[in-house]
Coordinates of N, CA and C in Angstrom, one line a residue:
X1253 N -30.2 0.9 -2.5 CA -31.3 -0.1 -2.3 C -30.7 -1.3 -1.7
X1254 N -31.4 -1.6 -0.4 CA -30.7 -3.0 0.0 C -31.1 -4.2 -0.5
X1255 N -30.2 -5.0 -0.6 CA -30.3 -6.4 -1.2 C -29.5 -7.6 -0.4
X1256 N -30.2 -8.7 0.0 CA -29.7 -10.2 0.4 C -28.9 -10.8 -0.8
X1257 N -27.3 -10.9 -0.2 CA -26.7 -11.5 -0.8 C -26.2 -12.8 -0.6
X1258 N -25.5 -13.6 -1.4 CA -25.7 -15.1 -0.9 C -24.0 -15.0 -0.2
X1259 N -23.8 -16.5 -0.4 CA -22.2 -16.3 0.2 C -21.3 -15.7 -0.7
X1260 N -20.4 -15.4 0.2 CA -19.0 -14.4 -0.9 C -17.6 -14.6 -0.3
X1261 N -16.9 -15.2 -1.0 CA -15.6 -15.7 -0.5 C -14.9 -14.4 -1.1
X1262 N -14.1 -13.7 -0.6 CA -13.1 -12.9 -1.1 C -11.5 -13.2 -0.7
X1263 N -10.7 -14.1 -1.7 CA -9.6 -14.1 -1.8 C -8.4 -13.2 -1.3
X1264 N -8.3 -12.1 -2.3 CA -7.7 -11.2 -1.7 C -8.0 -10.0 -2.1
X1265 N -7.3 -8.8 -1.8 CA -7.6 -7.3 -2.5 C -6.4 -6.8 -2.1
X1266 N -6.3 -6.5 -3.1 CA -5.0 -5.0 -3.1 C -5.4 -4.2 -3.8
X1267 N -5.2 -3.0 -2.9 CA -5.7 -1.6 -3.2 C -6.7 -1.6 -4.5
X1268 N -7.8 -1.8 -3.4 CA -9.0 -2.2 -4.5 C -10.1 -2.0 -3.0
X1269 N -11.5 -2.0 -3.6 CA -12.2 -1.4 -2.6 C -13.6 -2.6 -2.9
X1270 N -14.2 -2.9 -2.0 CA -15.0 -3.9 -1.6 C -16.3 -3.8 -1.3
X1271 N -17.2 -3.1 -1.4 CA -18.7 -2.8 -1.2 C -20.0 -3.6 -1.2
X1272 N -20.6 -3.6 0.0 CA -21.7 -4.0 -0.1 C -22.9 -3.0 0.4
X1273 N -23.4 -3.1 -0.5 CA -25.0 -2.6 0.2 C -25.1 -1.1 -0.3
X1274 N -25.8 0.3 0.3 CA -25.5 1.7 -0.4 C -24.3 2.4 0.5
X1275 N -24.1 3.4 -0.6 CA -22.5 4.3 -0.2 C -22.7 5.2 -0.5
X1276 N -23.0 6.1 0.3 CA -23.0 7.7 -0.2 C -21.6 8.0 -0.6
X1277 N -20.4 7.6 -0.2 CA -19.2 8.3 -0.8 C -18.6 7.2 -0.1
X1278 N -17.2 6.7 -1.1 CA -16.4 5.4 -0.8 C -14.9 7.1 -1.0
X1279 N -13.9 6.7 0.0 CA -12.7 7.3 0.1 C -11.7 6.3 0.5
X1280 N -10.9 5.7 -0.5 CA -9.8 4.9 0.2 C -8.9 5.9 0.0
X1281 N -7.6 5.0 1.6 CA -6.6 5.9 1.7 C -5.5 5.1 2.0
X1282 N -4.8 5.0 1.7 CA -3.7 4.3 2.0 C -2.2 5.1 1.7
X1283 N -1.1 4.6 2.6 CA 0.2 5.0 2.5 C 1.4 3.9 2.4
X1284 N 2.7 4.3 2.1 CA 3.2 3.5 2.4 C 5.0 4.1 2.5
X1285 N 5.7 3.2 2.8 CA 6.8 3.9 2.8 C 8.4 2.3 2.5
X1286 N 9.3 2.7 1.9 CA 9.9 1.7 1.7 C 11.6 2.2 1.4
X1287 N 12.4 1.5 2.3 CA 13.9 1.6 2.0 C 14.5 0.0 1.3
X1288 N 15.1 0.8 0.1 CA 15.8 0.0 -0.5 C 17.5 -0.2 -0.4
X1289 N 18.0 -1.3 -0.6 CA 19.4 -1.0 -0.5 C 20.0 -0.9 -1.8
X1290 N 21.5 -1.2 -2.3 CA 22.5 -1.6 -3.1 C 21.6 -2.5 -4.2
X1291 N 21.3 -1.7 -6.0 CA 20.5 -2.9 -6.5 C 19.4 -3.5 -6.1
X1292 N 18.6 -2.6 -4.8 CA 17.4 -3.5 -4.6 C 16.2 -2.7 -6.0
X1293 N 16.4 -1.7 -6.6 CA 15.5 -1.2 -7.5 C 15.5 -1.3 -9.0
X1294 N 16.4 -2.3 -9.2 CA 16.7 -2.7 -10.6 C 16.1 -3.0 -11.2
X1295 N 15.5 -2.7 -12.3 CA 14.3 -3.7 -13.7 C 15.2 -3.5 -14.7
X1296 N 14.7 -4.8 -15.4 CA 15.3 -4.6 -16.5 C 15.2 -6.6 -17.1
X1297 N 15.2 -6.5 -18.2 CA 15.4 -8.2 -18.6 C 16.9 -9.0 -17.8
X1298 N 17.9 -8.2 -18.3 CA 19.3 -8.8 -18.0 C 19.8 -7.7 -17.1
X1299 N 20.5 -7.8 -16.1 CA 21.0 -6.8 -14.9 C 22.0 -8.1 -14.5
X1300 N 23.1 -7.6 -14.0 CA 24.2 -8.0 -12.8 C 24.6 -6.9 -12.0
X1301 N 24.3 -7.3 -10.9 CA 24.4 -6.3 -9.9 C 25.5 -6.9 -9.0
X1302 N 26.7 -6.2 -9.2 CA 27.8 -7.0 -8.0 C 27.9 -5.9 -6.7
X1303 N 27.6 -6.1 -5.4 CA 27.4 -5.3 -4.6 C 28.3 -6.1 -3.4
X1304 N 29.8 -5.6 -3.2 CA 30.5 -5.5 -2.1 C 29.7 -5.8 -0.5
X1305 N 29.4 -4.7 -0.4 CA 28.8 -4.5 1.2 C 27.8 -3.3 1.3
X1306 N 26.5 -4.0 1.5 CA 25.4 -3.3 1.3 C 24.2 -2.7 2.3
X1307 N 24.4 -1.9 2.7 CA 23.4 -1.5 4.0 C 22.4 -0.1 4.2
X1308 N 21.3 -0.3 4.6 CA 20.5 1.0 4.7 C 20.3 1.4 5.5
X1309 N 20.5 2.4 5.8 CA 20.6 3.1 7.5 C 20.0 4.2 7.2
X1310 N 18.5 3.8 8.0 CA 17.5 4.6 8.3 C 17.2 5.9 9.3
X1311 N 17.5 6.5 9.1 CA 17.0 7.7 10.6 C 15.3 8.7 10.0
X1312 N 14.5 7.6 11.1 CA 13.4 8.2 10.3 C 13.0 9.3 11.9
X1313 N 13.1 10.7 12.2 CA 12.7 11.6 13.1 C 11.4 11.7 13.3
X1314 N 10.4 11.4 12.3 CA 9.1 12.1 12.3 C 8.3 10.8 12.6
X1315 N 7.3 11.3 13.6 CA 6.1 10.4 13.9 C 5.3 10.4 13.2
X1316 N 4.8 11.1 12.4 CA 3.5 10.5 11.4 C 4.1 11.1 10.2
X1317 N 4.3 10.5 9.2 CA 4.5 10.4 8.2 C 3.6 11.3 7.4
X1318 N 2.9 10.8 6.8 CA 1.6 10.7 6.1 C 0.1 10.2 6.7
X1319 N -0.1 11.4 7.2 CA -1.6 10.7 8.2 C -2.9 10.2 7.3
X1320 N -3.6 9.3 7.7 CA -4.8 9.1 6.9 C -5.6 9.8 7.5
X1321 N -5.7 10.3 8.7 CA -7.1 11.3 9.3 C -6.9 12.4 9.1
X1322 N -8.3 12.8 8.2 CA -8.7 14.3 8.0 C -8.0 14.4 6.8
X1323 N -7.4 13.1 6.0 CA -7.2 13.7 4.8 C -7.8 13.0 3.7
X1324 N -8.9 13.7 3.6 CA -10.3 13.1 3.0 C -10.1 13.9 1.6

């Protein structure tokens, strides 16, 4: 059902989905990809991480990763 809405500030969103008005079917997609180095993935309350010499060397071959089209 349509409806007049007044103003709407939207701050921010992360991975979160935003709708106005009717939706026969909402599909979010998202990807992502991340290289870490030496101690970049540590949790913990107390950590010391002593790291010499630290580098990530990437060889990424493949052009699409993870496609979002057609993967509904």
């Amino acid at each position: 059902m349509p409806a007049i809405i007044g103003p709407v500030q939207i701050v921010n969103v992360g991975g979160g989905i935003v709708q106005f008005g009717d939706a026969l079917n909402i599909s979010p997609k998202s990807n992502s990809k991340s290289t870490t180095g030496s101690g970049a993935a540590n949790t913990g309350g107390f950590i010391i991480t002593n790291n010499g010499l630290s580098a990530s060397n990437v060889l990424d071959t493949n052009l699409v990763d993870q496609p979002n089209i057609g993967n509904n």
